Amino acid sequence: FSSIFANLYSTVDGVFVARYVNTDALSAINITLPLTYLASALGMMFGSGGNALVAKKIGMRRESEAREDFSLMMAVAFVFSVVLAILCFLFLDPLCRFLGSDEALLPYCREYMIPVLISIPFAVFSSVFQLSFITVGKAGLGAFLNVLGGVLNIALDWLFMAVFHWGLAGAAIATSIGYATPSLIGAIFFCTSRKQVLHVVRPKWRARTIIDSCVNGSSGMGSVLALSVITILFNRILMNLGGSDGVASLSIIWYAQGLFGGLFRGYINGISSVVSYN
C-alpha cells in the first residue's frame, strides 16, 4: 500500500501538468523521470539491502550492532544522495539532452528538475524509512506517512497549479514537499524514539556492512535502473518518431504500469524484513 502511494507522485504531477500547462511540459516530466528513478534506486539499494541485514541481526539478538549498522547506513545514504544531487545540478543541461530533450523542451526540464533535485536526499530517505518502519514493526506508521506525503502532493499540485498558476515549477515543489514530509517525520522518529529496537546512535564504521548492504540491495536497484535505461531509450526513439506528443503518450502508459509495479515491489519489501528477522 505504501509502495503504491510512492508511485503516485509523478503520476499526479502528470495529471495536473497535462491539464494546467501543456503536452510539452508533460513530456518534460517523462524525460527527467530517469533521474527520479536514480534516487529511488539508491534508496532501494540502502533500504532493502541494509534493512535485510539489520533485521537479521535483530533476530540474532545483536541489537546494539544492528543500531550501529542502521545509523551507518543512514549516514552513507545521505552522503550518496547529496553527491548525486550536486552532480545532477552541475550537469543538468547535458543530462537532459542525453535523456532525450530537445532545445524546445529543455526549459521545461530545467523548471521541473531544479526543485526536484533539491529534494533528492528526501526521496532517498523516504524509501529507506519506508522499509525501516517495517523492520521495527511499525509498517502501519510507514504506510500512513507515505499516504500523507501522497495526499499533500495531490493537494499542493492543485493549489500551486490551479490556484497560484505556478506551472511546472508548482508541480515540482509539490512533489518535493511530498517527499520531504515522510522523510523528516521518519528522521525525527528514529532520532528521538529511543525505546524502539532501532534508533540512531553513533555509527561504527564497518566496510563489510556497506558492501553487504549494497550487494544485497543491488537486485532491487538493478530493476529500477533497468527501467531508467528503457525509459531513456523509449523517450529518445519517440522524440524522433512523434516529438513531444509521442513522449507524452508514453508517460500515460508508464503511469499505469508504475501502479502495478508498485503493488509487486510493495509486497516483496513488506515481507523481506520479516523473513530476515526469522
PDB file of C-alpha atoms in Angstrom:
ATOM      1  CA  PHE A   1       0.000   0.000   0.000  1.00  0.00           C
ATOM      2  CA  SER A   2       2.824   2.328   0.934  1.00  0.00           C
ATOM      3  CA  SER A   3       4.720   1.498  -2.255  1.00  0.00           C
ATOM      4  CA  ILE A   4       1.676   2.171  -4.457  1.00  0.00           C
ATOM      5  CA  PHE A   5       1.366   5.664  -3.000  1.00  0.00           C
ATOM      6  CA  ALA A   6       5.082   6.253  -3.582  1.00  0.00           C
ATOM      7  CA  ASN A   7       4.427   5.623  -7.292  1.00  0.00           C
ATOM      8  CA  LEU A   8       1.641   8.219  -7.335  1.00  0.00           C
ATOM      9  CA  TYR A   9       3.972  11.219  -7.030  1.00  0.00           C
ATOM     10  CA  SER A  10       4.968  11.508 -10.685  1.00  0.00           C
ATOM     11  CA  THR A  11       1.551  10.252 -11.829  1.00  0.00           C
ATOM     12  CA  VAL A  12      -0.270  13.038 -10.005  1.00  0.00           C
ATOM     13  CA  ASP A  13       2.199  15.599 -11.358  1.00  0.00           C
ATOM     14  CA  GLY A  14       1.500  14.345 -14.869  1.00  0.00           C
ATOM     15  CA  VAL A  15      -2.283  14.551 -14.460  1.00  0.00           C
ATOM     16  CA  PHE A  16      -2.179  18.170 -13.272  1.00  0.00           C
ATOM     17  CA  VAL A  17       0.537  19.260 -15.714  1.00  0.00           C
ATOM     18  CA  ALA A  18      -1.382  17.824 -18.688  1.00  0.00           C
ATOM     19  CA  ARG A  19      -4.449  19.848 -17.683  1.00  0.00           C
ATOM     20  CA  TYR A  20      -2.942  23.087 -16.414  1.00  0.00           C
ATOM     21  CA  VAL A  21       0.229  23.505 -18.507  1.00  0.00           C
ATOM     22  CA  ASN A  22       0.613  21.668 -21.844  1.00  0.00           C
ATOM     23  CA  THR A  23       1.780  18.496 -23.572  1.00  0.00           C
ATOM     24  CA  ASP A  24       5.396  19.699 -23.799  1.00  0.00           C
ATOM     25  CA  ALA A  25       5.513  20.060 -20.007  1.00  0.00           C
ATOM     26  CA  LEU A  26       4.147  16.508 -19.588  1.00  0.00           C
ATOM     27  CA  SER A  27       6.842  15.261 -21.955  1.00  0.00           C
ATOM     28  CA  ALA A  28       9.495  17.063 -19.902  1.00  0.00           C
ATOM     29  CA  ILE A  29       8.413  15.197 -16.751  1.00  0.00           C
ATOM     30  CA  ASN A  30       8.802  11.861 -18.508  1.00  0.00           C
ATOM     31  CA  ILE A  31      12.190  12.838 -19.964  1.00  0.00           C
ATOM     32  CA  THR A  32      13.515  13.698 -16.492  1.00  0.00           C
ATOM     33  CA  LEU A  33      11.906  10.643 -14.864  1.00  0.00           C
ATOM     34  CA  PRO A  34      15.112   8.525 -15.021  1.00  0.00           C
ATOM     35  CA  LEU A  35      16.816  10.998 -12.667  1.00  0.00           C
ATOM     36  CA  THR A  36      13.981  10.466 -10.174  1.00  0.00           C
ATOM     37  CA  TYR A  37      14.324   6.710 -10.708  1.00  0.00           C
ATOM     38  CA  LEU A  38      18.025   7.035  -9.864  1.00  0.00           C
ATOM     39  CA  ALA A  39      17.171   8.484  -6.442  1.00  0.00           C
ATOM     40  CA  SER A  40      14.606   5.703  -5.910  1.00  0.00           C
ATOM     41  CA  ALA A  41      17.201   3.112  -6.910  1.00  0.00           C
ATOM     42  CA  LEU A  42      19.660   4.499  -4.373  1.00  0.00           C
ATOM     43  CA  GLY A  43      17.009   4.407  -1.646  1.00  0.00           C
ATOM     44  CA  MET A  44      16.027   0.895  -2.692  1.00  0.00           C
ATOM     45  CA  MET A  45      19.626  -0.319  -2.500  1.00  0.00           C
ATOM     46  CA  PHE A  46      20.280   1.005   1.005  1.00  0.00           C
ATOM     47  CA  GLY A  47      16.722   0.429   2.204  1.00  0.00           C
ATOM     48  CA  SER A  48      16.153  -3.153   1.104  1.00  0.00           C
ATOM     49  CA  GLY A  49      19.768  -4.311   1.357  1.00  0.00           C
ATOM     50  CA  GLY A  50      20.532  -2.608   4.659  1.00  0.00           C
ATOM     51  CA  ASN A  51      17.270  -3.424   6.418  1.00  0.00           C
ATOM     52  CA  ALA A  52      17.509  -7.096   5.499  1.00  0.00           C
ATOM     53  CA  LEU A  53      20.907  -7.269   7.242  1.00  0.00           C
ATOM     54  CA  VAL A  54      19.748  -5.164  10.196  1.00  0.00           C
ATOM     55  CA  ALA A  55      16.624  -7.306  10.686  1.00  0.00           C
ATOM     56  CA  LYS A  56      18.780 -10.438  10.591  1.00  0.00           C
ATOM     57  CA  LYS A  57      20.997  -9.078  13.391  1.00  0.00           C
ATOM     58  CA  ILE A  58      17.942  -8.153  15.470  1.00  0.00           C
ATOM     59  CA  GLY A  59      16.737 -11.740  15.045  1.00  0.00           C
ATOM     60  CA  MET A  60      20.171 -12.911  16.258  1.00  0.00           C
ATOM     61  CA  ARG A  61      19.730 -10.673  19.367  1.00  0.00           C
ATOM     62  CA  ARG A  62      22.610  -8.422  18.305  1.00  0.00           C
ATOM     63  CA  GLU A  63      20.527  -5.257  18.748  1.00  0.00           C
ATOM     64  CA  SER A  64      23.421  -2.907  19.567  1.00  0.00           C
ATOM     65  CA  GLU A  65      25.286  -3.896  16.413  1.00  0.00           C
ATOM     66  CA  ALA A  66      22.062  -3.592  14.410  1.00  0.00           C
ATOM     67  CA  ARG A  67      21.585   0.006  15.599  1.00  0.00           C
ATOM     68  CA  GLU A  68      25.169   0.901  14.687  1.00  0.00           C
ATOM     69  CA  ASP A  69      24.727  -0.598  11.211  1.00  0.00           C
ATOM     70  CA  PHE A  70      21.387   1.184  10.797  1.00  0.00           C
ATOM     71  CA  SER A  71      22.966   4.541  11.693  1.00  0.00           C
ATOM     72  CA  LEU A  72      25.918   3.898   9.391  1.00  0.00           C
ATOM     73  CA  MET A  73      23.519   3.070   6.567  1.00  0.00           C
ATOM     74  CA  MET A  74      21.675   6.382   7.180  1.00  0.00           C
ATOM     75  CA  ALA A  75      24.907   8.385   7.068  1.00  0.00           C
ATOM     76  CA  VAL A  76      26.231   6.756   3.900  1.00  0.00           C
ATOM     77  CA  ALA A  77      22.854   7.053   2.133  1.00  0.00           C
ATOM     78  CA  PHE A  78      22.790  10.769   2.987  1.00  0.00           C
ATOM     79  CA  VAL A  79      26.284  11.354   1.566  1.00  0.00           C
ATOM     80  CA  PHE A  80      25.466   9.431  -1.630  1.00  0.00           C
ATOM     81  CA  SER A  81      22.196  11.342  -2.141  1.00  0.00           C
ATOM     82  CA  VAL A  82      23.838  14.754  -1.683  1.00  0.00           C
ATOM     83  CA  VAL A  83      26.641  13.868  -4.109  1.00  0.00           C
ATOM     84  CA  LEU A  84      24.064  12.648  -6.636  1.00  0.00           C
ATOM     85  CA  ALA A  85      22.061  15.885  -6.342  1.00  0.00           C
ATOM     86  CA  ILE A  86      25.175  18.065  -6.758  1.00  0.00           C
ATOM     87  CA  LEU A  87      26.358  16.140  -9.844  1.00  0.00           C
ATOM     88  CA  CYS A  88      22.907  16.424 -11.437  1.00  0.00           C
ATOM     89  CA  PHE A  89      22.876  20.182 -10.737  1.00  0.00           C
ATOM     90  CA  LEU A  90      26.295  20.683 -12.300  1.00  0.00           C
ATOM     91  CA  PHE A  91      25.485  18.727 -15.464  1.00  0.00           C
ATOM     92  CA  LEU A  92      21.728  19.344 -15.720  1.00  0.00           C
ATOM     93  CA  ASP A  93      21.590  20.611 -19.325  1.00  0.00           C
ATOM     94  CA  PRO A  94      23.808  17.844 -20.805  1.00  0.00           C
ATOM     95  CA  LEU A  95      21.893  15.274 -18.765  1.00  0.00           C
ATOM     96  CA  CYS A  96      18.527  16.484 -20.071  1.00  0.00           C
ATOM     97  CA  ARG A  97      19.805  16.371 -23.671  1.00  0.00           C
ATOM     98  CA  PHE A  98      21.162  12.860 -23.105  1.00  0.00           C
ATOM     99  CA  LEU A  99      17.797  11.778 -21.661  1.00  0.00           C
ATOM    100  CA  GLY A 100      16.061  12.858 -24.876  1.00  0.00           C
ATOM    101  CA  SER A 101      15.235  16.551 -24.511  1.00  0.00           C
ATOM    102  CA  ASP A 102      15.427  18.889 -27.488  1.00  0.00           C
ATOM    103  CA  GLU A 103      16.009  22.644 -27.243  1.00  0.00           C
ATOM    104  CA  ALA A 104      12.257  23.363 -27.059  1.00  0.00           C
ATOM    105  CA  LEU A 105      11.744  21.064 -24.051  1.00  0.00           C
ATOM    106  CA  LEU A 106      14.971  21.999 -22.232  1.00  0.00           C
ATOM    107  CA  PRO A 107      13.467  24.997 -20.324  1.00  0.00           C
ATOM    108  CA  TYR A 108      10.597  22.770 -19.125  1.00  0.00           C
ATOM    109  CA  CYS A 109      13.066  20.082 -17.984  1.00  0.00           C
ATOM    110  CA  ARG A 110      15.097  22.652 -16.029  1.00  0.00           C
ATOM    111  CA  GLU A 111      11.977  24.203 -14.485  1.00  0.00           C
ATOM    112  CA  TYR A 112      10.820  20.822 -13.182  1.00  0.00           C
ATOM    113  CA  MET A 113      14.147  19.296 -12.199  1.00  0.00           C
ATOM    114  CA  ILE A 114      15.717  22.108 -10.140  1.00  0.00           C
ATOM    115  CA  PRO A 115      13.180  21.847  -7.258  1.00  0.00           C
ATOM    116  CA  VAL A 116      13.138  18.043  -7.553  1.00  0.00           C
ATOM    117  CA  LEU A 117      16.948  17.808  -7.329  1.00  0.00           C
ATOM    118  CA  ILE A 118      16.868  19.742  -4.057  1.00  0.00           C
ATOM    119  CA  SER A 119      14.577  17.036  -2.684  1.00  0.00           C
ATOM    120  CA  ILE A 120      16.699  14.050  -3.820  1.00  0.00           C
ATOM    121  CA  PRO A 121      18.006  13.322  -0.271  1.00  0.00           C
ATOM    122  CA  PHE A 122      14.394  13.342   0.939  1.00  0.00           C
ATOM    123  CA  ALA A 123      13.381  10.947  -1.865  1.00  0.00           C
ATOM    124  CA  VAL A 124      16.199   8.561  -0.929  1.00  0.00           C
ATOM    125  CA  PHE A 125      15.340   8.622   2.780  1.00  0.00           C
ATOM    126  CA  SER A 126      11.652   8.203   2.019  1.00  0.00           C
ATOM    127  CA  SER A 127      12.468   4.791   0.512  1.00  0.00           C
ATOM    128  CA  VAL A 128      14.871   3.871   3.318  1.00  0.00           C
ATOM    129  CA  PHE A 129      12.495   4.847   6.137  1.00  0.00           C
ATOM    130  CA  GLN A 130       9.566   3.080   4.483  1.00  0.00           C
ATOM    131  CA  LEU A 131      11.455  -0.207   4.868  1.00  0.00           C
ATOM    132  CA  SER A 132      12.898   0.693   8.287  1.00  0.00           C
ATOM    133  CA  PHE A 133       9.394   1.147   9.711  1.00  0.00           C
ATOM    134  CA  ILE A 134       8.639  -2.441   8.650  1.00  0.00           C
ATOM    135  CA  THR A 135      11.799  -3.642  10.388  1.00  0.00           C
ATOM    136  CA  VAL A 136      10.757  -2.121  13.739  1.00  0.00           C
ATOM    137  CA  GLY A 137       7.185  -3.445  13.419  1.00  0.00           C
ATOM    138  CA  LYS A 138       5.666  -0.053  12.524  1.00  0.00           C
ATOM    139  CA  ALA A 139       4.591  -0.797   8.953  1.00  0.00           C
ATOM    140  CA  GLY A 140       1.276   0.981   9.561  1.00  0.00           C
ATOM    141  CA  LEU A 141       3.078   4.206  10.515  1.00  0.00           C
ATOM    142  CA  GLY A 142       5.291   3.974   7.431  1.00  0.00           C
ATOM    143  CA  ALA A 143       2.238   3.484   5.212  1.00  0.00           C
ATOM    144  CA  PHE A 144       0.456   6.415   6.885  1.00  0.00           C
ATOM    145  CA  LEU A 145       3.418   8.731   6.257  1.00  0.00           C
ATOM    146  CA  ASN A 146       3.651   7.729   2.604  1.00  0.00           C
ATOM    147  CA  VAL A 147      -0.081   8.282   2.188  1.00  0.00           C
ATOM    148  CA  LEU A 148       0.283  11.644   3.933  1.00  0.00           C
ATOM    149  CA  GLY A 149       3.053  12.628   1.509  1.00  0.00           C
ATOM    150  CA  GLY A 150       0.945  11.495  -1.458  1.00  0.00           C
ATOM    151  CA  VAL A 151      -2.152  13.383  -0.299  1.00  0.00           C
ATOM    152  CA  LEU A 152      -0.048  16.509   0.311  1.00  0.00           C
ATOM    153  CA  ASN A 153       1.372  16.202  -3.184  1.00  0.00           C
ATOM    154  CA  ILE A 154      -2.123  15.993  -4.710  1.00  0.00           C
ATOM    155  CA  ALA A 155      -3.481  18.915  -2.665  1.00  0.00           C
ATOM    156  CA  LEU A 156      -0.452  21.127  -3.303  1.00  0.00           C
ATOM    157  CA  ASP A 157      -0.447  20.277  -7.034  1.00  0.00           C
ATOM    158  CA  TRP A 158      -3.964  21.657  -7.211  1.00  0.00           C
ATOM    159  CA  LEU A 159      -3.117  24.689  -5.050  1.00  0.00           C
ATOM    160  CA  PHE A 160       0.123  25.614  -6.797  1.00  0.00           C
ATOM    161  CA  MET A 161      -1.073  24.971 -10.361  1.00  0.00           C
ATOM    162  CA  ALA A 162      -4.839  25.605 -10.427  1.00  0.00           C
ATOM    163  CA  VAL A 163      -4.940  28.451  -7.877  1.00  0.00           C
ATOM    164  CA  PHE A 164      -1.468  30.062  -7.828  1.00  0.00           C
ATOM    165  CA  HIS A 165      -0.673  29.254 -11.516  1.00  0.00           C
ATOM    166  CA  TRP A 166       2.950  28.366 -10.808  1.00  0.00           C
ATOM    167  CA  GLY A 167       3.010  25.960 -13.754  1.00  0.00           C
ATOM    168  CA  LEU A 168       5.559  23.150 -13.950  1.00  0.00           C
ATOM    169  CA  ALA A 169       7.609  24.550 -11.051  1.00  0.00           C
ATOM    170  CA  GLY A 170       4.493  24.261  -8.857  1.00  0.00           C
ATOM    171  CA  ALA A 171       4.246  20.539  -9.642  1.00  0.00           C
ATOM    172  CA  ALA A 172       7.925  20.070  -8.782  1.00  0.00           C
ATOM    173  CA  ILE A 173       7.624  21.971  -5.484  1.00  0.00           C
ATOM    174  CA  ALA A 174       4.543  19.939  -4.514  1.00  0.00           C
ATOM    175  CA  THR A 175       6.434  16.720  -5.232  1.00  0.00           C
ATOM    176  CA  SER A 176       9.417  17.916  -3.189  1.00  0.00           C
ATOM    177  CA  ILE A 177       7.194  18.691  -0.195  1.00  0.00           C
ATOM    178  CA  GLY A 178       5.542  15.289  -0.615  1.00  0.00           C
ATOM    179  CA  TYR A 179       8.965  13.610  -0.390  1.00  0.00           C
ATOM    180  CA  ALA A 180      10.192  15.806   2.464  1.00  0.00           C
ATOM    181  CA  THR A 181       7.239  15.273   4.819  1.00  0.00           C
ATOM    182  CA  PRO A 182       7.580  11.491   5.470  1.00  0.00           C
ATOM    183  CA  SER A 183      11.385  11.770   5.422  1.00  0.00           C
ATOM    184  CA  LEU A 184      11.546  14.488   8.083  1.00  0.00           C
ATOM    185  CA  ILE A 185       8.976  12.764  10.311  1.00  0.00           C
ATOM    186  CA  GLY A 186      10.856   9.478   9.868  1.00  0.00           C
ATOM    187  CA  ALA A 187      14.152  11.139  10.809  1.00  0.00           C
ATOM    188  CA  ILE A 188      12.591  12.637  13.936  1.00  0.00           C
ATOM    189  CA  PHE A 189      11.055   9.273  14.858  1.00  0.00           C
ATOM    190  CA  PHE A 190      14.288   7.298  14.589  1.00  0.00           C
ATOM    191  CA  CYS A 191      16.339  10.022  16.321  1.00  0.00           C
ATOM    192  CA  THR A 192      14.011  10.548  19.296  1.00  0.00           C
ATOM    193  CA  SER A 193      12.181   7.245  19.851  1.00  0.00           C
ATOM    194  CA  ARG A 194      14.849   5.528  21.949  1.00  0.00           C
ATOM    195  CA  LYS A 195      12.558   2.716  23.107  1.00  0.00           C
ATOM    196  CA  GLN A 196      12.425   1.201  19.618  1.00  0.00           C
ATOM    197  CA  VAL A 197      14.829  -1.616  18.841  1.00  0.00           C
ATOM    198  CA  LEU A 198      16.201   0.604  16.039  1.00  0.00           C
ATOM    199  CA  HIS A 199      17.166   4.221  16.587  1.00  0.00           C
ATOM    200  CA  VAL A 200      20.007   6.473  15.517  1.00  0.00           C
ATOM    201  CA  VAL A 201      23.216   6.053  17.555  1.00  0.00           C
ATOM    202  CA  ARG A 202      26.851   6.901  16.899  1.00  0.00           C
ATOM    203  CA  PRO A 203      27.663   4.766  13.837  1.00  0.00           C
ATOM    204  CA  LYS A 204      30.619   2.426  13.848  1.00  0.00           C
ATOM    205  CA  TRP A 205      32.419   2.131  10.540  1.00  0.00           C
ATOM    206  CA  ARG A 206      32.161  -1.358   9.103  1.00  0.00           C
ATOM    207  CA  ALA A 207      33.101  -1.527   5.446  1.00  0.00           C
ATOM    208  CA  ARG A 208      31.672  -5.030   5.302  1.00  0.00           C
ATOM    209  CA  THR A 209      28.240  -3.710   6.324  1.00  0.00           C
ATOM    210  CA  ILE A 210      28.211  -1.176   3.471  1.00  0.00           C
ATOM    211  CA  ILE A 211      29.434  -3.713   0.934  1.00  0.00           C
ATOM    212  CA  ASP A 212      26.922  -6.360   2.028  1.00  0.00           C
ATOM    213  CA  SER A 213      24.073  -3.814   2.049  1.00  0.00           C
ATOM    214  CA  CYS A 214      24.921  -2.632  -1.466  1.00  0.00           C
ATOM    215  CA  VAL A 215      25.331  -6.168  -2.817  1.00  0.00           C
ATOM    216  CA  ASN A 216      22.158  -7.362  -1.111  1.00  0.00           C
ATOM    217  CA  GLY A 217      20.169  -4.360  -2.373  1.00  0.00           C
ATOM    218  CA  SER A 218      21.684  -4.344  -5.854  1.00  0.00           C
ATOM    219  CA  SER A 219      18.938  -6.562  -7.298  1.00  0.00           C
ATOM    220  CA  GLY A 220      16.230  -4.073  -6.331  1.00  0.00           C
ATOM    221  CA  MET A 221      18.403  -1.199  -7.508  1.00  0.00           C
ATOM    222  CA  GLY A 222      19.159  -3.009 -10.758  1.00  0.00           C
ATOM    223  CA  SER A 223      15.492  -3.440 -11.635  1.00  0.00           C
ATOM    224  CA  VAL A 224      14.854   0.293 -11.143  1.00  0.00           C
ATOM    225  CA  LEU A 225      17.962   1.232 -13.143  1.00  0.00           C
ATOM    226  CA  ALA A 226      16.860  -1.096 -15.937  1.00  0.00           C
ATOM    227  CA  LEU A 227      13.548   0.761 -16.070  1.00  0.00           C
ATOM    228  CA  SER A 228      15.512   4.033 -16.262  1.00  0.00           C
ATOM    229  CA  VAL A 229      17.504   2.808 -19.261  1.00  0.00           C
ATOM    230  CA  ILE A 230      14.347   1.593 -21.003  1.00  0.00           C
ATOM    231  CA  THR A 231      12.677   4.953 -20.357  1.00  0.00           C
ATOM    232  CA  ILE A 232      15.651   6.826 -21.850  1.00  0.00           C
ATOM    233  CA  LEU A 233      15.618   4.637 -24.965  1.00  0.00           C
ATOM    234  CA  PHE A 234      11.852   4.981 -25.425  1.00  0.00           C
ATOM    235  CA  ASN A 235      11.993   8.749 -24.973  1.00  0.00           C
ATOM    236  CA  ARG A 236      14.811   9.221 -27.489  1.00  0.00           C
ATOM    237  CA  ILE A 237      13.104   6.999 -30.074  1.00  0.00           C
ATOM    238  CA  LEU A 238       9.672   8.583 -29.590  1.00  0.00           C
ATOM    239  CA  MET A 239      11.120  12.108 -29.811  1.00  0.00           C
ATOM    240  CA  ASN A 240      12.343  11.171 -33.300  1.00  0.00           C
ATOM    241  CA  LEU A 241       9.095   9.455 -34.305  1.00  0.00           C
ATOM    242  CA  GLY A 242       6.429  11.696 -32.796  1.00  0.00           C
ATOM    243  CA  GLY A 243       8.073  14.597 -30.986  1.00  0.00           C
ATOM    244  CA  SER A 244       6.818  15.681 -27.586  1.00  0.00           C
ATOM    245  CA  ASP A 245       3.360  14.192 -28.263  1.00  0.00           C
ATOM    246  CA  GLY A 246       4.943  10.752 -28.620  1.00  0.00           C
ATOM    247  CA  VAL A 247       6.770  11.110 -25.294  1.00  0.00           C
ATOM    248  CA  ALA A 248       3.594  12.383 -23.599  1.00  0.00           C
ATOM    249  CA  SER A 249       1.654   9.313 -24.735  1.00  0.00           C
ATOM    250  CA  LEU A 250       4.364   7.090 -23.260  1.00  0.00           C
ATOM    251  CA  SER A 251       4.073   8.988 -19.958  1.00  0.00           C
ATOM    252  CA  ILE A 252       0.438   7.924 -19.595  1.00  0.00           C
ATOM    253  CA  ILE A 253       1.344   4.260 -20.224  1.00  0.00           C
ATOM    254  CA  TRP A 254       4.219   4.462 -17.696  1.00  0.00           C
ATOM    255  CA  TYR A 255       1.878   5.820 -15.008  1.00  0.00           C
ATOM    256  CA  ALA A 256      -0.443   2.829 -15.320  1.00  0.00           C
ATOM    257  CA  GLN A 257       2.459   0.390 -15.345  1.00  0.00           C
ATOM    258  CA  GLY A 258       4.022   2.090 -12.309  1.00  0.00           C
ATOM    259  CA  LEU A 259       0.983   1.392 -10.150  1.00  0.00           C
ATOM    260  CA  PHE A 260       1.161  -2.339 -10.902  1.00  0.00           C
ATOM    261  CA  GLY A 261       4.931  -2.375 -10.331  1.00  0.00           C
ATOM    262  CA  GLY A 262       4.419  -0.604  -7.011  1.00  0.00           C
ATOM    263  CA  LEU A 263       1.993  -3.307  -5.906  1.00  0.00           C
ATOM    264  CA  PHE A 264       4.501  -6.106  -6.520  1.00  0.00           C
ATOM    265  CA  ARG A 265       7.505  -4.249  -5.077  1.00  0.00           C
ATOM    266  CA  GLY A 266       5.466  -3.295  -2.021  1.00  0.00           C
ATOM    267  CA  TYR A 267       4.629  -6.931  -1.279  1.00  0.00           C
ATOM    268  CA  ILE A 268       8.259  -8.018  -1.651  1.00  0.00           C
ATOM    269  CA  ASN A 269       9.539  -5.163   0.534  1.00  0.00           C
ATOM    270  CA  GLY A 270       6.843  -5.874   3.114  1.00  0.00           C
ATOM    271  CA  ILE A 271       7.921  -9.474   3.698  1.00  0.00           C
ATOM    272  CA  SER A 272      11.730  -9.147   3.327  1.00  0.00           C
ATOM    273  CA  SER A 273      12.466  -7.820   6.841  1.00  0.00           C
ATOM    274  CA  VAL A 274      10.110 -10.369   8.402  1.00  0.00           C
ATOM    275  CA  VAL A 275      11.911 -13.221   6.612  1.00  0.00           C
ATOM    276  CA  SER A 276      15.326 -11.809   7.576  1.00  0.00           C
ATOM    277  CA  TYR A 277      14.346 -11.489  11.236  1.00  0.00           C
ATOM    278  CA  ASN A 278      13.092 -15.062  11.438  1.00  0.00           C
TER     279      ASN A 278
END
